[in-house]
PDB file of C-alpha atoms and ligand atoms in Angstrom:
ATOM      1  CA  MET Q   1      90.213 196.190 150.453  1.00 81.00           C
ATOM      2  CA  GLU Q   2      89.124 195.650 154.292  1.00 92.00           C
ATOM      3  CA  ARG Q   3      84.948 195.448 153.850  1.00 97.00           C
ATOM      4  CA  ILE Q   4      83.574 197.119 156.606  1.00 98.00           C
ATOM      5  CA  ILE Q   5      79.744 196.001 158.199  1.00 98.00           C
ATOM      6  CA  THR Q   6      78.697 198.429 160.993  1.00 98.00           C
ATOM      7  CA  ILE Q   7      76.669 196.436 163.738  1.00 98.00           C
ATOM      8  CA  SER Q   8      74.070 198.938 165.813  1.00 98.00           C
ATOM      9  CA  SER Q   9      72.629 197.312 168.814  1.00 97.00           C
ATOM     10  CA  ASN Q  10      69.525 197.954 171.010  1.00 97.00           C
ATOM     11  CA  ASN Q  11      70.266 197.077 174.860  1.00 96.00           C
ATOM     12  CA  MET Q  12      68.639 193.722 175.156  1.00 97.00           C
ATOM     13  CA  LYS Q  13      70.240 191.330 177.006  1.00 97.00           C
ATOM     14  CA  LYS Q  14      70.165 189.115 173.936  1.00 97.00           C
ATOM     15  CA  SER Q  15      70.822 191.234 171.562  1.00 98.00           C
ATOM     16  CA  LEU Q  16      73.965 192.889 172.725  1.00 98.00           C
ATOM     17  CA  GLU Q  17      74.794 188.605 173.362  1.00 98.00           C
ATOM     18  CA  THR Q  18      74.281 187.921 169.431  1.00 98.00           C
ATOM     19  CA  LYS Q  19      76.152 191.589 168.564  1.00 98.00           C
ATOM     20  CA  LYS Q  20      79.018 189.187 170.976  1.00 98.00           C
ATOM     21  CA  ILE Q  21      78.433 185.949 168.211  1.00 98.00           C
ATOM     22  CA  LEU Q  22      77.556 188.038 165.336  1.00 98.00           C
ATOM     23  CA  SER Q  23      81.049 190.316 165.921  1.00 98.00           C
ATOM     24  CA  GLU Q  24      83.411 187.031 166.101  1.00 98.00           C
ATOM     25  CA  LYS Q  25      81.705 185.408 162.360  1.00 98.00           C
ATOM     26  CA  LEU Q  26      82.039 188.409 161.157  1.00 98.00           C
ATOM     27  CA  LYS Q  27      85.824 188.784 162.009  1.00 98.00           C
ATOM     28  CA  SER Q  28      86.150 185.285 161.527  1.00 98.00           C
ATOM     29  CA  ALA Q  29      84.763 185.708 157.651  1.00 98.00           C
ATOM     30  CA  GLY Q  30      87.075 188.320 156.584  1.00 97.00           C
ATOM     31  CA  PHE Q  31      85.069 191.827 157.384  1.00 98.00           C
ATOM     32  CA  CYS Q  32      86.259 194.201 159.924  1.00 98.00           C
ATOM     33  CA  ILE Q  33      83.290 195.973 161.924  1.00 98.00           C
ATOM     34  CA  SER Q  34      82.685 199.459 163.547  1.00 98.00           C
ATOM     35  CA  ASP Q  35      79.865 200.386 165.690  1.00 97.00           C
ATOM     36  CA  ARG Q  36      79.920 203.902 163.829  1.00 97.00           C
ATOM     37  CA  LEU Q  37      78.844 204.133 160.330  1.00 97.00           C
ATOM     38  CA  GLU Q  38      82.297 204.409 158.291  1.00 97.00           C
ATOM     39  CA  ASN Q  39      82.604 206.547 154.365  1.00 96.00           C
ATOM     40  CA  GLU Q  40      83.741 202.791 153.378  1.00 97.00           C
ATOM     41  CA  SER Q  41      80.956 200.912 155.580  1.00 98.00           C
ATOM     42  CA  GLU Q  42      78.858 198.542 152.626  1.00 98.00           C
ATOM     43  CA  LEU Q  43      75.767 197.104 155.372  1.00 98.00           C
ATOM     44  CA  ILE Q  44      74.720 197.843 158.231  1.00 98.00           C
ATOM     45  CA  ILE Q  45      73.469 195.356 160.730  1.00 98.00           C
ATOM     46  CA  SER Q  46      70.259 196.398 163.614  1.00 98.00           C
ATOM     47  CA  ILE Q  47      69.576 193.967 166.462  1.00 98.00           C
ATOM     48  CA  GLY Q  48      66.574 193.726 168.007  1.00 97.00           C
ATOM     49  CA  GLY Q  49      62.823 195.015 166.556  1.00 96.00           C
ATOM     50  CA  ASP Q  50      61.351 197.081 164.051  1.00 97.00           C
ATOM     51  CA  GLY Q  51      61.674 200.567 166.906  1.00 96.00           C
ATOM     52  CA  SER Q  52      65.435 199.641 167.073  1.00 97.00           C
ATOM     53  CA  PHE Q  53      65.096 199.324 163.141  1.00 98.00           C
ATOM     54  CA  LEU Q  54      63.447 202.794 163.169  1.00 98.00           C
ATOM     55  CA  LYS Q  55      66.127 203.567 164.938  1.00 97.00           C
ATOM     56  CA  THR Q  56      69.313 203.246 163.442  1.00 97.00           C
ATOM     57  CA  ILE Q  57      67.933 204.613 160.332  1.00 98.00           C
ATOM     58  CA  ASN Q  58      67.438 207.753 161.931  1.00 96.00           C
ATOM     59  CA  ASP Q  59      70.578 207.428 164.050  1.00 96.00           C
ATOM     60  CA  PHE Q  60      72.259 207.184 160.751  1.00 97.00           C
ATOM     61  CA  ASN Q  61      70.496 209.587 158.912  1.00 97.00           C
ATOM     62  CA  PHE Q  62      68.399 207.670 156.462  1.00 97.00           C
ATOM     63  CA  PRO Q  63      71.691 205.586 155.183  1.00 98.00           C
ATOM     64  CA  ASN Q  64      72.188 204.997 151.783  1.00 96.00           C
ATOM     65  CA  ILE Q  65      74.208 201.362 152.017  1.00 98.00           C
ATOM     66  CA  PRO Q  66      71.770 198.114 153.018  1.00 98.00           C
ATOM     67  CA  VAL Q  67      70.179 197.146 156.561  1.00 98.00           C
ATOM     68  CA  VAL Q  68      69.897 194.443 157.293  1.00 98.00           C
ATOM     69  CA  VAL Q  69      67.846 193.367 160.963  1.00 98.00           C
ATOM     70  CA  ILE Q  70      68.412 190.377 163.129  1.00 98.00           C
ATOM     71  CA  ASN Q  71      65.182 189.722 165.378  1.00 97.00           C
ATOM     72  CA  THR Q  72      66.020 189.167 168.757  1.00 97.00           C
ATOM     73  CA  GLY Q  73      62.620 191.864 169.527  1.00 85.00           C
ATOM     74  CA  HIS Q  74      58.610 190.776 169.303  1.00 87.00           C
ATOM     75  CA  LEU Q  75      57.429 190.881 166.089  1.00 93.00           C
ATOM     76  CA  GLY Q  76      60.404 191.524 164.075  1.00 94.00           C
ATOM     77  CA  PHE Q  77      57.981 192.775 160.570  1.00 96.00           C
ATOM     78  CA  PHE Q  78      61.560 194.390 158.760  1.00 96.00           C
ATOM     79  CA  ALA Q  79      63.725 190.903 159.770  1.00 96.00           C
ATOM     80  CA  GLU Q  80      65.486 189.089 157.882  1.00 96.00           C
ATOM     81  CA  LEU Q  81      65.958 186.333 160.424  1.00 97.00           C
ATOM     82  CA  ASP Q  82      66.891 185.506 164.202  1.00 96.00           C
ATOM     83  CA  PRO Q  83      69.959 184.993 165.868  1.00 98.00           C
ATOM     84  CA  SER Q  84      70.806 181.618 165.064  1.00 97.00           C
ATOM     85  CA  GLU Q  85      70.734 182.103 161.481  1.00 98.00           C
ATOM     86  CA  ILE Q  86      73.614 183.949 161.775  1.00 98.00           C
ATOM     87  CA  ASP Q  87      76.033 181.413 159.968  1.00 98.00           C
ATOM     88  CA  GLU Q  88      73.852 181.038 157.067  1.00 98.00           C
ATOM     89  CA  PHE Q  89      73.186 184.852 156.218  1.00 98.00           C
ATOM     90  CA  ILE Q  90      76.868 184.934 156.552  1.00 98.00           C
ATOM     91  CA  GLN Q  91      77.520 182.622 153.753  1.00 97.00           C
ATOM     92  CA  ASP Q  92      74.305 183.335 151.837  1.00 97.00           C
ATOM     93  CA  TYR Q  93      75.391 187.254 151.985  1.00 98.00           C
ATOM     94  CA  LYS Q  94      79.243 186.467 150.763  1.00 97.00           C
ATOM     95  CA  SER Q  95      78.316 184.406 148.004  1.00 96.00           C
ATOM     96  CA  LYS Q  96      75.595 187.436 146.950  1.00 96.00           C
ATOM     97  CA  LYS Q  97      72.024 185.373 147.485  1.00 96.00           C
ATOM     98  CA  VAL Q  98      70.422 188.335 148.518  1.00 98.00           C
ATOM     99  CA  PHE Q  99      68.707 191.123 147.061  1.00 98.00           C
ATOM    100  CA  ILE Q 100      67.820 194.738 147.657  1.00 98.00           C
ATOM    101  CA  GLN Q 101      64.014 196.001 148.798  1.00 97.00           C
ATOM    102  CA  GLU Q 102      64.049 199.529 148.202  1.00 97.00           C
ATOM    103  CA  VAL Q 103      61.401 201.582 150.183  1.00 97.00           C
ATOM    104  CA  HIS Q 104      60.830 205.476 150.306  1.00 98.00           C
ATOM    105  CA  PRO Q 105      60.572 207.335 153.131  1.00 98.00           C
ATOM    106  CA  LEU Q 106      57.568 210.133 153.699  1.00 98.00           C
ATOM    107  CA  LYS Q 107      58.499 213.330 154.061  1.00 98.00           C
ATOM    108  CA  ALA Q 108      56.612 216.201 155.858  1.00 98.00           C
ATOM    109  CA  ASN Q 109      57.248 219.674 155.884  1.00 98.00           C
ATOM    110  CA  ILE Q 110      55.814 221.606 158.616  1.00 98.00           C
ATOM    111  CA  CYS Q 111      55.061 224.827 157.901  1.00 98.00           C
ATOM    112  CA  THR Q 112      54.373 227.198 161.503  1.00 97.00           C
ATOM    113  CA  LYS Q 113      54.253 230.838 162.382  1.00 95.00           C
ATOM    114  CA  ASP Q 114      57.588 231.457 162.167  1.00 93.00           C
ATOM    115  CA  SER Q 115      59.224 228.145 161.106  1.00 96.00           C
ATOM    116  CA  HIS Q 116      59.850 225.195 158.783  1.00 97.00           C
ATOM    117  CA  SER Q 117      60.838 221.820 159.531  1.00 97.00           C
ATOM    118  CA  THR Q 118      61.563 218.673 157.342  1.00 98.00           C
ATOM    119  CA  ILE Q 119      60.981 215.516 158.969  1.00 97.00           C
ATOM    120  CA  GLU Q 120      61.136 211.809 157.117  1.00 98.00           C
ATOM    121  CA  ALA Q 121      59.242 208.554 158.288  1.00 98.00           C
ATOM    122  CA  ILE Q 122      59.723 204.912 157.494  1.00 98.00           C
ATOM    123  CA  ASN Q 123      56.576 203.770 159.118  1.00 98.00           C
ATOM    124  CA  GLU Q 124      54.163 206.958 159.092  1.00 98.00           C
ATOM    125  CA  VAL Q 125      53.495 210.250 160.002  1.00 98.00           C
ATOM    126  CA  VAL Q 126      50.633 211.184 162.987  1.00 98.00           C
ATOM    127  CA  ILE Q 127      48.730 213.657 163.498  1.00 98.00           C
ATOM    128  CA  LYS Q 128      47.067 214.777 166.619  1.00 96.00           C
ATOM    129  CA  SER Q 129      45.817 216.347 169.229  1.00 93.00           C
ATOM    130  CA  VAL Q 130      47.936 217.759 172.192  1.00 92.00           C
ATOM    131  CA  CYS Q 131      45.316 217.427 174.762  1.00 88.00           C
ATOM    132  CA  SER Q 132      42.905 214.797 173.627  1.00 89.00           C
ATOM    133  CA  ARG Q 133      40.797 217.742 172.314  1.00 91.00           C
ATOM    134  CA  THR Q 134      38.528 217.080 168.620  1.00 94.00           C
ATOM    135  CA  LEU Q 135      41.166 217.983 165.675  1.00 95.00           C
ATOM    136  CA  HIS Q 136      39.515 219.997 162.857  1.00 96.00           C
ATOM    137  CA  LEU Q 137      41.873 220.020 159.881  1.00 96.00           C
ATOM    138  CA  ASP Q 138      41.309 220.424 155.873  1.00 97.00           C
ATOM    139  CA  LEU Q 139      42.585 217.774 153.951  1.00 97.00           C
ATOM    140  CA  MET Q 140      43.922 219.004 150.357  1.00 97.00           C
ATOM    141  CA  VAL Q 141      45.283 216.411 148.230  1.00 98.00           C
ATOM    142  CA  ASN Q 142      46.834 218.303 144.760  1.00 98.00           C
ATOM    143  CA  GLU Q 143      45.661 221.717 146.056  1.00 94.00           C
ATOM    144  CA  ASN Q 144      42.455 220.301 145.926  1.00 97.00           C
ATOM    145  CA  LYS Q 145      39.736 220.441 149.101  1.00 96.00           C
ATOM    146  CA  ILE Q 146      38.973 217.556 150.124  1.00 95.00           C
ATOM    147  CA  GLN Q 147      37.024 217.864 153.600  1.00 93.00           C
ATOM    148  CA  LYS Q 148      37.300 218.930 157.193  1.00 94.00           C
ATOM    149  CA  PHE Q 149      38.520 216.713 159.527  1.00 96.00           C
ATOM    150  CA  SER Q 150      37.107 216.122 162.428  1.00 96.00           C
ATOM    151  CA  GLY Q 151      38.036 213.180 164.858  1.00 97.00           C
ATOM    152  CA  ASP Q 152      41.157 212.388 167.242  1.00 96.00           C
ATOM    153  CA  GLY Q 153      43.848 212.562 164.167  1.00 97.00           C
ATOM    154  CA  MET Q 154      44.557 211.246 160.435  1.00 98.00           C
ATOM    155  CA  LEU Q 155      47.844 208.105 159.805  1.00 98.00           C
ATOM    156  CA  ILE Q 156      49.509 208.830 156.688  1.00 98.00           C
ATOM    157  CA  SER Q 157      51.520 205.517 156.239  1.00 98.00           C
ATOM    158  CA  THR Q 158      54.218 204.039 153.690  1.00 98.00           C
ATOM    159  CA  PRO Q 159      53.562 200.585 151.985  1.00 98.00           C
ATOM    160  CA  ILE Q 160      56.577 199.359 154.167  1.00 97.00           C
ATOM    161  CA  GLY Q 161      54.291 201.225 157.160  1.00 98.00           C
ATOM    162  CA  SER Q 162      50.939 199.642 156.620  1.00 98.00           C
ATOM    163  CA  THR Q 163      51.266 196.891 159.012  1.00 97.00           C
ATOM    164  CA  ALA Q 164      52.462 198.875 161.852  1.00 97.00           C
ATOM    165  CA  TYR Q 165      49.808 201.607 163.340  1.00 98.00           C
ATOM    166  CA  ASN Q 166      47.985 201.694 160.115  1.00 98.00           C
ATOM    167  CA  TYR Q 167      46.578 198.453 160.153  1.00 97.00           C
ATOM    168  CA  SER Q 168      45.799 198.982 164.274  1.00 97.00           C
ATOM    169  CA  ALA Q 169      43.690 201.421 163.283  1.00 98.00           C
ATOM    170  CA  GLY Q 170      41.996 199.800 160.763  1.00 97.00           C
ATOM    171  CA  GLY Q 171      44.044 200.484 157.085  1.00 98.00           C
ATOM    172  CA  SER Q 172      44.737 198.332 155.114  1.00 97.00           C
ATOM    173  CA  ILE Q 173      48.140 196.128 154.438  1.00 96.00           C
ATOM    174  CA  VAL Q 174      49.550 197.213 150.742  1.00 97.00           C
ATOM    175  CA  ASP Q 175      52.262 195.420 149.596  1.00 97.00           C
ATOM    176  CA  PRO Q 176      55.158 197.337 149.240  1.00 96.00           C
ATOM    177  CA  SER Q 177      55.606 196.863 145.770  1.00 96.00           C
ATOM    178  CA  LEU Q 178      53.095 199.136 144.873  1.00 97.00           C
ATOM    179  CA  ASP Q 179      53.835 202.921 145.064  1.00 96.00           C
ATOM    180  CA  THR Q 180      51.198 204.473 147.394  1.00 98.00           C
ATOM    181  CA  LEU Q 181      50.647 206.588 150.494  1.00 98.00           C
ATOM    182  CA  GLN Q 182      47.492 205.769 152.535  1.00 98.00           C
ATOM    183  CA  LEU Q 183      45.346 208.374 155.253  1.00 98.00           C
ATOM    184  CA  THR Q 184      43.762 206.831 157.335  1.00 98.00           C
ATOM    185  CA  PRO Q 185      41.594 208.980 159.623  1.00 98.00           C
ATOM    186  CA  LEU Q 186      41.733 208.283 163.577  1.00 98.00           C
ATOM    187  CA  ALA Q 187      38.372 207.818 165.247  1.00 97.00           C
ATOM    188  CA  PRO Q 188      36.065 209.605 162.631  1.00 97.00           C
ATOM    189  CA  MET Q 189      33.934 211.918 163.708  1.00 97.00           C
ATOM    190  CA  ASN Q 190      30.491 211.583 161.204  1.00 94.00           C
ATOM    191  CA  THR Q 191      26.878 212.393 162.614  1.00 95.00           C
ATOM    192  CA  ILE Q 192      25.270 215.649 160.993  1.00 95.00           C
ATOM    193  CA  ALA Q 193      27.756 218.523 162.950  1.00 94.00           C
ATOM    194  CA  TYR Q 194      30.773 216.741 161.413  1.00 95.00           C
ATOM    195  CA  ARG Q 195      31.067 214.460 158.487  1.00 93.00           C
ATOM    196  CA  SER Q 196      34.240 212.852 157.766  1.00 95.00           C
ATOM    197  CA  PHE Q 197      36.413 210.036 156.062  1.00 95.00           C
ATOM    198  CA  THR Q 198      35.743 206.987 157.693  1.00 96.00           C
ATOM    199  CA  SER Q 199      37.477 204.407 155.834  1.00 96.00           C
ATOM    200  CA  SER Q 200      41.023 204.500 154.520  1.00 98.00           C
ATOM    201  CA  ILE Q 201      42.335 206.930 151.613  1.00 97.00           C
ATOM    202  CA  ILE Q 202      44.910 204.357 149.409  1.00 97.00           C
ATOM    203  CA  LEU Q 203      46.748 207.835 147.211  1.00 98.00           C
ATOM    204  CA  SER Q 204      49.548 207.878 144.014  1.00 98.00           C
ATOM    205  CA  ALA Q 205      52.710 207.418 145.940  1.00 98.00           C
ATOM    206  CA  HIS Q 206      53.068 210.691 143.697  1.00 98.00           C
ATOM    207  CA  SER Q 207      50.558 212.531 145.183  1.00 98.00           C
ATOM    208  CA  THR Q 208      50.848 215.931 147.380  1.00 98.00           C
ATOM    209  CA  ILE Q 209      48.452 216.149 150.918  1.00 98.00           C
ATOM    210  CA  SER Q 210      48.411 219.524 152.836  1.00 98.00           C
ATOM    211  CA  ILE Q 211      46.609 219.490 156.095  1.00 98.00           C
ATOM    212  CA  LEU Q 212      45.770 222.253 157.741  1.00 97.00           C
ATOM    213  CA  PRO Q 213      44.672 222.985 160.240  1.00 95.00           C
ATOM    214  CA  GLU Q 214      42.418 225.043 162.613  1.00 94.00           C
ATOM    215  CA  TYR Q 215      42.343 225.758 165.673  1.00 89.00           C
ATOM    216  CA  ARG Q 216      39.521 226.265 168.132  1.00 84.00           C
ATOM    217  CA  PHE Q 217      40.378 225.329 172.210  1.00 78.00           C
ATOM    218  CA  GLU Q 218      44.176 224.957 171.399  1.00 81.00           C
ATOM    219  CA  ASN Q 219      47.151 226.242 169.160  1.00 89.00           C
ATOM    220  CA  SER Q 220      49.230 223.345 169.671  1.00 93.00           C
ATOM    221  CA  ILE Q 221      49.730 219.959 167.617  1.00 95.00           C
ATOM    222  CA  LEU Q 222      51.365 216.610 167.462  1.00 97.00           C
ATOM    223  CA  VAL Q 223      53.348 214.985 164.578  1.00 98.00           C
ATOM    224  CA  VAL Q 224      54.328 211.642 166.100  1.00 98.00           C
ATOM    225  CA  VAL Q 225      57.204 210.782 163.123  1.00 98.00           C
ATOM    226  CA  ASP Q 226      57.406 206.271 163.245  1.00 98.00           C
ATOM    227  CA  GLY Q 227      56.260 207.014 166.445  1.00 97.00           C
ATOM    228  CA  VAL Q 228      58.624 210.361 167.555  1.00 97.00           C
ATOM    229  CA  GLU Q 229      56.156 213.214 169.320  1.00 97.00           C
ATOM    230  CA  TYR Q 230      57.449 216.228 167.518  1.00 97.00           C
ATOM    231  CA  LYS Q 231      55.165 219.416 168.915  1.00 96.00           C
ATOM    232  CA  PHE Q 232      54.526 222.666 167.507  1.00 96.00           C
ATOM    233  CA  ASN Q 233      52.482 225.508 168.136  1.00 95.00           C
ATOM    234  CA  ASP Q 234      50.946 227.406 165.124  1.00 95.00           C
ATOM    235  CA  ILE Q 235      51.336 224.909 162.379  1.00 97.00           C
ATOM    236  CA  VAL Q 236      49.864 226.783 159.271  1.00 96.00           C
ATOM    237  CA  ASN Q 237      50.634 223.768 156.722  1.00 97.00           C
ATOM    238  CA  ILE Q 238      51.937 220.228 157.347  1.00 98.00           C
ATOM    239  CA  GLU Q 239      52.858 218.615 153.681  1.00 98.00           C
ATOM    240  CA  ILE Q 240      53.372 215.166 153.103  1.00 98.00           C
ATOM    241  CA  ILE Q 241      54.981 213.614 149.804  1.00 98.00           C
ATOM    242  CA  ARG Q 242      56.691 210.506 149.256  1.00 98.00           C
ATOM    243  CA  SER Q 243      60.449 211.202 150.116  1.00 98.00           C
ATOM    244  CA  GLU Q 244      63.501 211.153 147.628  1.00 97.00           C
ATOM    245  CA  THR Q 245      65.218 209.176 150.059  1.00 97.00           C
ATOM    246  CA  LYS Q 246      65.667 205.192 149.786  1.00 97.00           C
ATOM    247  CA  ILE Q 247      66.147 203.173 152.322  1.00 98.00           C
ATOM    248  CA  LYS Q 248      67.988 199.733 151.001  1.00 98.00           C
ATOM    249  CA  LEU Q 249      66.976 197.162 153.266  1.00 98.00           C
ATOM    250  CA  LEU Q 250      69.382 193.393 152.237  1.00 98.00           C
ATOM    251  CA  ARG Q 251      66.568 190.830 151.821  1.00 98.00           C
ATOM    252  CA  ARG Q 252      67.523 187.140 151.509  1.00 96.00           C
ATOM    253  CA  SER Q 253      66.554 185.248 147.886  1.00 94.00           C
ATOM    254  CA  ASN Q 254      64.009 183.465 149.919  1.00 92.00           C
ATOM    255  CA  TYR Q 255      61.524 187.441 151.671  1.00 95.00           C
ATOM    256  CA  GLU Q 256      58.481 187.248 150.039  1.00 95.00           C
ATOM    257  CA  PHE Q 257      56.958 190.231 151.135  1.00 96.00           C
ATOM    258  CA  TRP Q 258      53.220 188.059 151.739  1.00 96.00           C
ATOM    259  CA  LYS Q 259      54.651 185.156 153.489  1.00 95.00           C
ATOM    260  CA  ARG Q 260      55.658 187.329 156.060  1.00 94.00           C
ATOM    261  CA  ALA Q 261      52.486 189.363 156.319  1.00 93.00           C
ATOM    262  CA  SER Q 262      50.365 185.903 157.109  1.00 94.00           C
ATOM    263  CA  GLU Q 263      53.498 184.526 159.591  1.00 92.00           C
ATOM    264  CA  LYS Q 264      53.151 187.859 161.550  1.00 90.00           C
ATOM    265  CA  PHE Q 265      49.552 188.980 160.625  1.00 83.00           C
ATOM    266  CA  LEU Q 266      47.665 187.396 159.101  1.00 76.00           C
TER     267      LEU Q 266
HETATM  268  P1  NAP F 301      57.221 200.169 169.453  1.00 92.24           P
HETATM  269  O1  NAP F 301      57.291 199.400 170.602  1.00 92.24           O
HETATM  270  O2  NAP F 301      58.775 200.684 168.335  1.00 92.24           O
HETATM  271  O3  NAP F 301      56.474 199.570 168.495  1.00 92.24           O
HETATM  272  C1  NAP F 301      55.358 198.796 168.854  1.00 92.24           C
HETATM  273  C2  NAP F 301      55.039 198.087 167.612  1.00 92.24           C
HETATM  274  O4  NAP F 301      55.569 198.046 166.435  1.00 92.24           O
HETATM  275  C3  NAP F 301      56.322 196.694 168.208  1.00 92.24           C
HETATM  276  O5  NAP F 301      55.636 195.194 167.787  1.00 92.24           O
HETATM  277  C4  NAP F 301      57.077 196.965 166.472  1.00 92.24           C
HETATM  278  O6  NAP F 301      57.749 196.066 166.793  1.00 92.24           O
HETATM  279  C5  NAP F 301      55.842 197.021 165.753  1.00 92.24           C
HETATM  280  N1  NAP F 301      56.382 198.158 164.555  1.00 92.24           N
HETATM  281  C6  NAP F 301      57.334 198.491 164.090  1.00 92.24           C
HETATM  282  N2  NAP F 301      57.168 198.791 162.940  1.00 92.24           N
HETATM  283  C7  NAP F 301      55.855 197.366 162.175  1.00 92.24           C
HETATM  284  C8  NAP F 301      55.926 197.358 160.970  1.00 92.24           C
HETATM  285  N3  NAP F 301      56.436 198.237 159.477  1.00 92.24           N
HETATM  286  N4  NAP F 301      54.995 196.305 160.406  1.00 92.24           N
HETATM  287  C9  NAP F 301      54.443 196.044 161.600  1.00 92.24           C
HETATM  288  N5  NAP F 301      54.852 195.837 162.648  1.00 92.24           N
HETATM  289  C10 NAP F 301      55.787 197.517 163.075  1.00 92.24           C
HETATM  290  O7  NAP F 301      56.590 201.605 168.901  1.00 92.24           O
HETATM  291  P2  NAP F 301      56.863 203.112 168.995  1.00 92.24           P
HETATM  292  O8  NAP F 301      58.101 203.558 169.598  1.00 92.24           O
HETATM  293  O9  NAP F 301      55.486 204.079 170.044  1.00 92.24           O
HETATM  294  O10 NAP F 301      56.928 203.204 166.949  1.00 92.24           O
HETATM  295  C11 NAP F 301      57.197 202.581 166.455  1.00 92.24           C
HETATM  296  C12 NAP F 301      56.590 202.279 165.825  1.00 92.24           C
HETATM  297  O11 NAP F 301      55.583 201.723 166.672  1.00 92.24           O
HETATM  298  C13 NAP F 301      55.475 203.668 165.318  1.00 92.24           C
HETATM  299  O12 NAP F 301      55.773 203.710 163.713  1.00 92.24           O
HETATM  300  C14 NAP F 301      53.956 202.599 164.982  1.00 92.24           C
HETATM  301  O13 NAP F 301      53.853 202.273 163.926  1.00 92.24           O
HETATM  302  C15 NAP F 301      53.630 201.886 165.811  1.00 92.24           C
HETATM  303  N6  NAP F 301      52.853 201.952 166.152  1.00 92.24           N
HETATM  304  C16 NAP F 301      51.923 201.112 166.527  1.00 92.24           C
HETATM  305  C17 NAP F 301      50.853 201.587 167.374  1.00 92.24           C
HETATM  306  C18 NAP F 301      49.056 200.819 167.540  1.00 92.24           C
HETATM  307  O14 NAP F 301      49.747 199.970 166.643  1.00 92.24           O
HETATM  308  N7  NAP F 301      48.308 201.092 167.620  1.00 92.24           N
HETATM  309  C19 NAP F 301      50.758 202.760 168.148  1.00 92.24           C
HETATM  310  C20 NAP F 301      51.243 203.913 169.074  1.00 92.24           C
HETATM  311  C21 NAP F 301      53.443 202.607 167.159  1.00 92.24           C
HETATM  312  P3  NAP F 301      58.832 195.402 167.311  1.00 92.24           P
HETATM  313  O15 NAP F 301      58.109 194.010 168.844  1.00 92.24           O
HETATM  314  O16 NAP F 301      59.346 194.112 166.271  1.00 92.24           O
HETATM  315  O17 NAP F 301      59.958 196.179 167.706  1.00 92.24           O
END
């Protein structure tokens, strides 16, 4: 039976060169190559950086087959190998010296006065004002009102996304083996006029976060999902939960989250 591997690459020169070399090596090792996600594809190889990985997952509509990233980008937090390690990787893959790290995206259900949309995110969902005015949001967790928040916005991240925008916003790096959601305030106002929490809140992954905007100057809100902006008018409620979808990251046997975190950040 044919073994098909799907390759997705960004358009950087280095990525396209890597794609050519990888395709030749995989064909020599007995695999068929496709640019598309075929019914029989057993693996997706994404070539680029983390941004390309996030795009690949979206382009292939959150696929349920394993994905591995070859880093030709800048940071490469999701990446498992460099282009120089292709031979070694093919050997490891063929001899099954790999394992799957499953990560759950977030699911945001956005209800406006007259519509309902659902969006999934690997890293985070950010709620922001469109016009740089203060955002006032009622925050509820499991139907309990926590606070009226005032500030630039709120960021809700997955554990695997905790090292991205969340970390820059002062949030904590979370071990992805923990089942959590993290809510990080963006420039919270904490004065006698407005009381807002000033540090991240870590919640169980089974929590339901509800964000209800209060409109004072403007009825539009930006929902930024893994860096992609969606503008909505008259949002009534944004509900954020952990998605049931699982993304399968293919890891080599020497992968360890904290080793990766210390190499890239600490
Ligand atoms: P981008 O240029 O594609 O990414 C910005 C940086 O974030 C890149 O260096 C990227 O790595 C890195 N990154 C992405 N996911 C990561 C993760 N899980 N852990 C650690 N680093 C990660 O930017 P974009 O297209 O606007 O948005 C993509 C992601 O970038 C978003 O999901 C968000 O988390 C992050 N971002 C961060 C900030 C900030 O830190 N202030 C602002 C906006 C967006 P590569 O270099 O390998 O691509």
